[in-house]
Amino acid sequence: MTTDGNQPSEPLKRPYIWGRFSGFVFAIAAICLILDQVTKVWIVHGADVATNGPIKLLPILDLILIWNRGISYGLFQQDSDFGRWLLALFTIAATIALWIWSTRVPSKLPALALALIIGGAIGNGIDRVVYGAVVDFVYFHVGSFSWYVFNLADVWIVAGMAGLLYDSFTNGPNSAAN
């Protein structure tokens, strides 16, 4: 590609550390992280659900305490320190990759989606380091049907993934990956 027909143009430089929406991504991720950690500290230490038992909020909603030593939906349970630290290192690597991706997004929707995922990933990663497992506490159930137990970080991650999917379908192929 040339600018005047004769001279090649400068190659497109892609940011790795800071991009157009990085301040926005940082702020949203920080808010998500703080909300996630405050609720977990309250469940574990403030309400002391481990000692006092579940808190019934609604007929279909309880706050309970589950220590998730795996990843989503309790997959890949890790009972060893090696597994715990391996998951923690994976979280760090994934967060760095997501941050780099966020420096290159062309619009606010994928930036918001990545911010949510980053905030959630860091929140669950902190749990692995501090507690050795992720603190899950929100429990939906209807009659004999029960959904898995989750936390706010999981909500942020799912919402972020939904945002990326929505963006990929509304803005054409590979729009979220650009």
mmCIF file of C-alpha atoms in Angstrom:
data_model
loop_
_atom_site.group_PDB
_atom_site.id
_atom_site.type_symbol
_atom_site.label_atom_id
_atom_site.label_comp_id
_atom_site.label_asym_id
_atom_site.label_seq_id
_atom_site.Cartn_x
_atom_site.Cartn_y
_atom_site.Cartn_z
ATOM 1 C CA MET A 1 0.000 0.000 0.000
ATOM 2 C CA THR A 2 1.355 3.411 -0.901
ATOM 3 C CA THR A 3 0.394 6.918 0.075
ATOM 4 C CA ASP A 4 1.251 8.718 -3.161
ATOM 5 C CA GLY A 5 1.602 5.810 -5.531
ATOM 6 C CA ASN A 6 5.394 5.611 -5.170
ATOM 7 C CA GLN A 7 6.346 5.460 -1.502
ATOM 8 C CA PRO A 8 5.184 2.609 0.745
ATOM 9 C CA SER A 9 3.115 3.736 3.696
ATOM 10 C CA GLU A 10 4.140 3.072 7.281
ATOM 11 C CA PRO A 11 3.070 -0.340 8.543
ATOM 12 C CA LEU A 12 0.065 -0.236 10.869
ATOM 13 C CA LYS A 13 1.344 -0.171 14.440
ATOM 14 C CA ARG A 14 -0.827 -2.138 16.827
ATOM 15 C CA PRO A 15 -0.675 -1.182 20.500
ATOM 16 C CA TYR A 16 0.177 -3.770 23.125
ATOM 17 C CA ILE A 17 0.036 -1.781 26.358
ATOM 18 C CA TRP A 18 -2.385 1.115 25.919
ATOM 19 C CA GLY A 19 -4.990 1.735 23.263
ATOM 20 C CA ARG A 20 -7.910 3.980 22.476
ATOM 21 C CA PHE A 21 -10.257 2.436 25.086
ATOM 22 C CA SER A 22 -7.694 1.313 27.665
ATOM 23 C CA GLY A 23 -8.735 3.832 30.315
ATOM 24 C CA PHE A 24 -12.338 2.723 29.916
ATOM 25 C CA VAL A 25 -11.369 -0.974 30.061
ATOM 26 C CA PHE A 26 -9.226 -0.388 33.149
ATOM 27 C CA ALA A 27 -12.005 1.512 34.971
ATOM 28 C CA ILE A 28 -14.728 -1.040 34.210
ATOM 29 C CA ALA A 29 -12.458 -3.990 35.067
ATOM 30 C CA ALA A 30 -11.494 -2.312 38.358
ATOM 31 C CA ILE A 31 -15.148 -1.670 39.288
ATOM 32 C CA CYS A 32 -16.055 -5.291 38.480
ATOM 33 C CA LEU A 33 -13.087 -6.571 40.473
ATOM 34 C CA ILE A 34 -13.937 -4.429 43.515
ATOM 35 C CA LEU A 35 -17.618 -5.453 43.503
ATOM 36 C CA ASP A 36 -16.656 -9.115 43.141
ATOM 37 C CA GLN A 37 -14.099 -9.050 45.945
ATOM 38 C CA VAL A 38 -16.288 -7.034 48.327
ATOM 39 C CA THR A 39 -19.136 -9.543 47.976
ATOM 40 C CA LYS A 40 -16.787 -12.488 48.485
ATOM 41 C CA VAL A 41 -15.153 -10.978 51.553
ATOM 42 C CA TRP A 42 -18.612 -10.299 52.983
ATOM 43 C CA ILE A 43 -19.773 -13.900 52.332
ATOM 44 C CA VAL A 44 -16.614 -15.464 53.801
ATOM 45 C CA HIS A 45 -15.838 -13.074 56.673
ATOM 46 C CA GLY A 46 -18.770 -10.709 57.230
ATOM 47 C CA ALA A 47 -21.776 -13.007 57.020
ATOM 48 C CA ASP A 48 -19.585 -16.011 57.857
ATOM 49 C CA VAL A 49 -21.816 -18.280 55.796
ATOM 50 C CA ALA A 50 -19.470 -21.219 56.467
ATOM 51 C CA THR A 51 -20.396 -21.094 60.170
ATOM 52 C CA ASN A 52 -23.857 -19.525 60.100
ATOM 53 C CA GLY A 53 -25.241 -21.468 57.127
ATOM 54 C CA PRO A 54 -27.082 -20.336 54.004
ATOM 55 C CA ILE A 55 -28.891 -17.015 53.774
ATOM 56 C CA LYS A 56 -32.328 -17.342 52.152
ATOM 57 C CA LEU A 57 -33.059 -14.240 50.095
ATOM 58 C CA LEU A 58 -36.001 -15.514 48.046
ATOM 59 C CA PRO A 59 -37.745 -18.866 47.679
ATOM 60 C CA ILE A 60 -35.536 -19.452 44.626
ATOM 61 C CA LEU A 61 -32.342 -17.685 45.732
ATOM 62 C CA ASP A 62 -29.910 -18.487 48.543
ATOM 63 C CA LEU A 63 -26.448 -17.287 49.433
ATOM 64 C CA ILE A 64 -24.301 -20.291 50.297
ATOM 65 C CA LEU A 65 -20.570 -20.968 50.348
ATOM 66 C CA ILE A 66 -18.946 -23.322 47.866
ATOM 67 C CA TRP A 67 -15.188 -23.562 47.353
ATOM 68 C CA ASN A 68 -14.657 -24.193 43.634
ATOM 69 C CA ARG A 69 -11.208 -25.653 43.031
ATOM 70 C CA GLY A 70 -11.803 -25.998 39.313
ATOM 71 C CA ILE A 71 -12.939 -23.696 36.543
ATOM 72 C CA SER A 72 -16.405 -22.983 35.146
ATOM 73 C CA TYR A 73 -19.134 -25.352 36.263
ATOM 74 C CA GLY A 74 -16.626 -27.064 38.570
ATOM 75 C CA LEU A 75 -14.686 -28.603 35.679
ATOM 76 C CA PHE A 76 -11.049 -29.637 36.124
ATOM 77 C CA GLN A 77 -11.087 -29.736 39.920
ATOM 78 C CA GLN A 78 -7.579 -29.170 41.314
ATOM 79 C CA ASP A 79 -6.948 -30.481 44.798
ATOM 80 C CA SER A 80 -3.185 -30.017 44.676
ATOM 81 C CA ASP A 81 -1.114 -26.870 45.077
ATOM 82 C CA PHE A 82 0.390 -27.549 41.650
ATOM 83 C CA GLY A 83 -3.079 -27.468 40.036
ATOM 84 C CA ARG A 84 -4.058 -24.374 41.989
ATOM 85 C CA TRP A 85 -0.976 -22.443 40.870
ATOM 86 C CA LEU A 86 -1.280 -23.756 37.315
ATOM 87 C CA LEU A 87 -4.802 -22.322 37.130
ATOM 88 C CA ALA A 88 -3.543 -19.068 38.672
ATOM 89 C CA LEU A 89 -0.789 -18.819 36.042
ATOM 90 C CA PHE A 90 -3.286 -19.575 33.291
ATOM 91 C CA THR A 91 -5.459 -16.736 34.630
ATOM 92 C CA ILE A 92 -2.515 -14.334 34.458
ATOM 93 C CA ALA A 93 -1.664 -15.366 30.890
ATOM 94 C CA ALA A 94 -5.293 -15.122 29.780
ATOM 95 C CA THR A 95 -5.681 -11.706 31.414
ATOM 96 C CA ILE A 96 -2.582 -10.377 29.631
ATOM 97 C CA ALA A 97 -3.877 -11.700 26.308
ATOM 98 C CA LEU A 98 -7.304 -10.142 26.919
ATOM 99 C CA TRP A 99 -5.699 -6.812 27.844
ATOM 100 C CA ILE A 100 -3.643 -6.785 24.625
ATOM 101 C CA TRP A 101 -6.796 -7.612 22.668
ATOM 102 C CA SER A 102 -8.588 -4.739 24.424
ATOM 103 C CA THR A 103 -5.927 -2.255 23.288
ATOM 104 C CA ARG A 104 -6.845 -3.013 19.683
ATOM 105 C CA VAL A 105 -10.638 -3.001 19.688
ATOM 106 C CA PRO A 106 -12.343 -0.534 17.343
ATOM 107 C CA SER A 107 -15.402 0.316 19.463
ATOM 108 C CA LYS A 108 -16.773 0.492 22.994
ATOM 109 C CA LEU A 109 -18.869 -2.693 22.979
ATOM 110 C CA PRO A 110 -15.955 -5.130 22.619
ATOM 111 C CA ALA A 111 -13.946 -2.921 25.000
ATOM 112 C CA LEU A 112 -16.726 -3.220 27.599
ATOM 113 C CA ALA A 113 -17.036 -6.962 27.022
ATOM 114 C CA LEU A 114 -13.295 -7.501 27.453
ATOM 115 C CA ALA A 115 -13.281 -5.274 30.554
ATOM 116 C CA LEU A 116 -15.977 -7.448 32.135
ATOM 117 C CA ILE A 117 -14.047 -10.622 31.351
ATOM 118 C CA ILE A 118 -10.783 -9.154 32.649
ATOM 119 C CA GLY A 119 -12.409 -7.975 35.897
ATOM 120 C CA GLY A 120 -14.013 -11.378 36.426
ATOM 121 C CA ALA A 121 -10.872 -13.318 35.601
ATOM 122 C CA ILE A 122 -8.765 -11.265 37.999
ATOM 123 C CA GLY A 123 -11.425 -11.621 40.721
ATOM 124 C CA ASN A 124 -11.453 -15.405 40.463
ATOM 125 C CA GLY A 125 -7.665 -15.436 40.152
ATOM 126 C CA ILE A 126 -7.296 -13.516 43.409
ATOM 127 C CA ASP A 127 -9.501 -16.111 45.099
ATOM 128 C CA ARG A 128 -7.218 -18.918 43.910
ATOM 129 C CA VAL A 129 -4.168 -17.174 45.323
ATOM 130 C CA VAL A 130 -5.738 -16.030 48.616
ATOM 131 C CA TYR A 131 -8.062 -18.940 49.442
ATOM 132 C CA GLY A 132 -6.776 -21.761 47.238
ATOM 133 C CA ALA A 133 -10.192 -21.940 45.548
ATOM 134 C CA VAL A 134 -12.808 -19.645 44.036
ATOM 135 C CA VAL A 135 -15.570 -18.405 46.347
ATOM 136 C CA ASP A 136 -18.946 -19.246 44.780
ATOM 137 C CA PHE A 137 -22.071 -18.195 46.649
ATOM 138 C CA VAL A 138 -25.119 -17.341 44.518
ATOM 139 C CA TYR A 139 -27.463 -20.333 44.346
ATOM 140 C CA PHE A 140 -30.628 -20.306 42.193
ATOM 141 C CA HIS A 141 -33.056 -23.207 42.557
ATOM 142 C CA VAL A 142 -36.670 -23.956 41.689
ATOM 143 C CA GLY A 143 -38.188 -27.007 43.312
ATOM 144 C CA SER A 144 -35.860 -29.918 42.657
ATOM 145 C CA PHE A 145 -34.126 -28.053 39.804
ATOM 146 C CA SER A 146 -30.973 -26.253 40.830
ATOM 147 C CA TRP A 147 -28.537 -24.233 38.843
ATOM 148 C CA TYR A 148 -24.837 -24.166 39.549
ATOM 149 C CA VAL A 149 -23.455 -21.921 42.270
ATOM 150 C CA PHE A 150 -21.627 -18.846 40.981
ATOM 151 C CA ASN A 151 -20.252 -15.432 41.955
ATOM 152 C CA LEU A 152 -20.169 -11.925 40.483
ATOM 153 C CA ALA A 153 -16.923 -12.634 38.611
ATOM 154 C CA ASP A 154 -18.723 -15.435 36.779
ATOM 155 C CA VAL A 155 -21.539 -13.020 35.913
ATOM 156 C CA TRP A 156 -19.013 -10.522 34.503
ATOM 157 C CA ILE A 157 -17.311 -13.233 32.431
ATOM 158 C CA VAL A 158 -20.582 -14.560 30.980
ATOM 159 C CA ALA A 159 -21.837 -11.025 30.240
ATOM 160 C CA GLY A 160 -18.521 -10.201 28.570
ATOM 161 C CA MET A 161 -18.677 -13.321 26.409
ATOM 162 C CA ALA A 162 -22.263 -12.450 25.444
ATOM 163 C CA GLY A 163 -21.089 -8.954 24.483
ATOM 164 C CA LEU A 164 -18.303 -10.349 22.311
ATOM 165 C CA LEU A 165 -20.734 -12.744 20.613
ATOM 166 C CA TYR A 166 -23.250 -9.970 20.022
ATOM 167 C CA ASP A 167 -20.525 -7.733 18.595
ATOM 168 C CA SER A 168 -19.279 -10.474 16.292
ATOM 169 C CA PHE A 169 -22.759 -10.985 14.838
ATOM 170 C CA THR A 170 -23.760 -7.331 14.530
ATOM 171 C CA ASN A 171 -20.527 -5.886 13.181
ATOM 172 C CA GLY A 172 -19.604 -8.611 10.715
ATOM 173 C CA PRO A 173 -17.135 -11.464 10.730
ATOM 174 C CA ASN A 174 -14.094 -11.069 12.940
ATOM 175 C CA SER A 175 -15.106 -7.617 14.162
ATOM 176 C CA ALA A 176 -14.394 -8.464 17.803
ATOM 177 C CA ALA A 177 -11.043 -9.990 16.859
ATOM 178 C CA ASN A 178 -9.795 -6.884 15.046
#
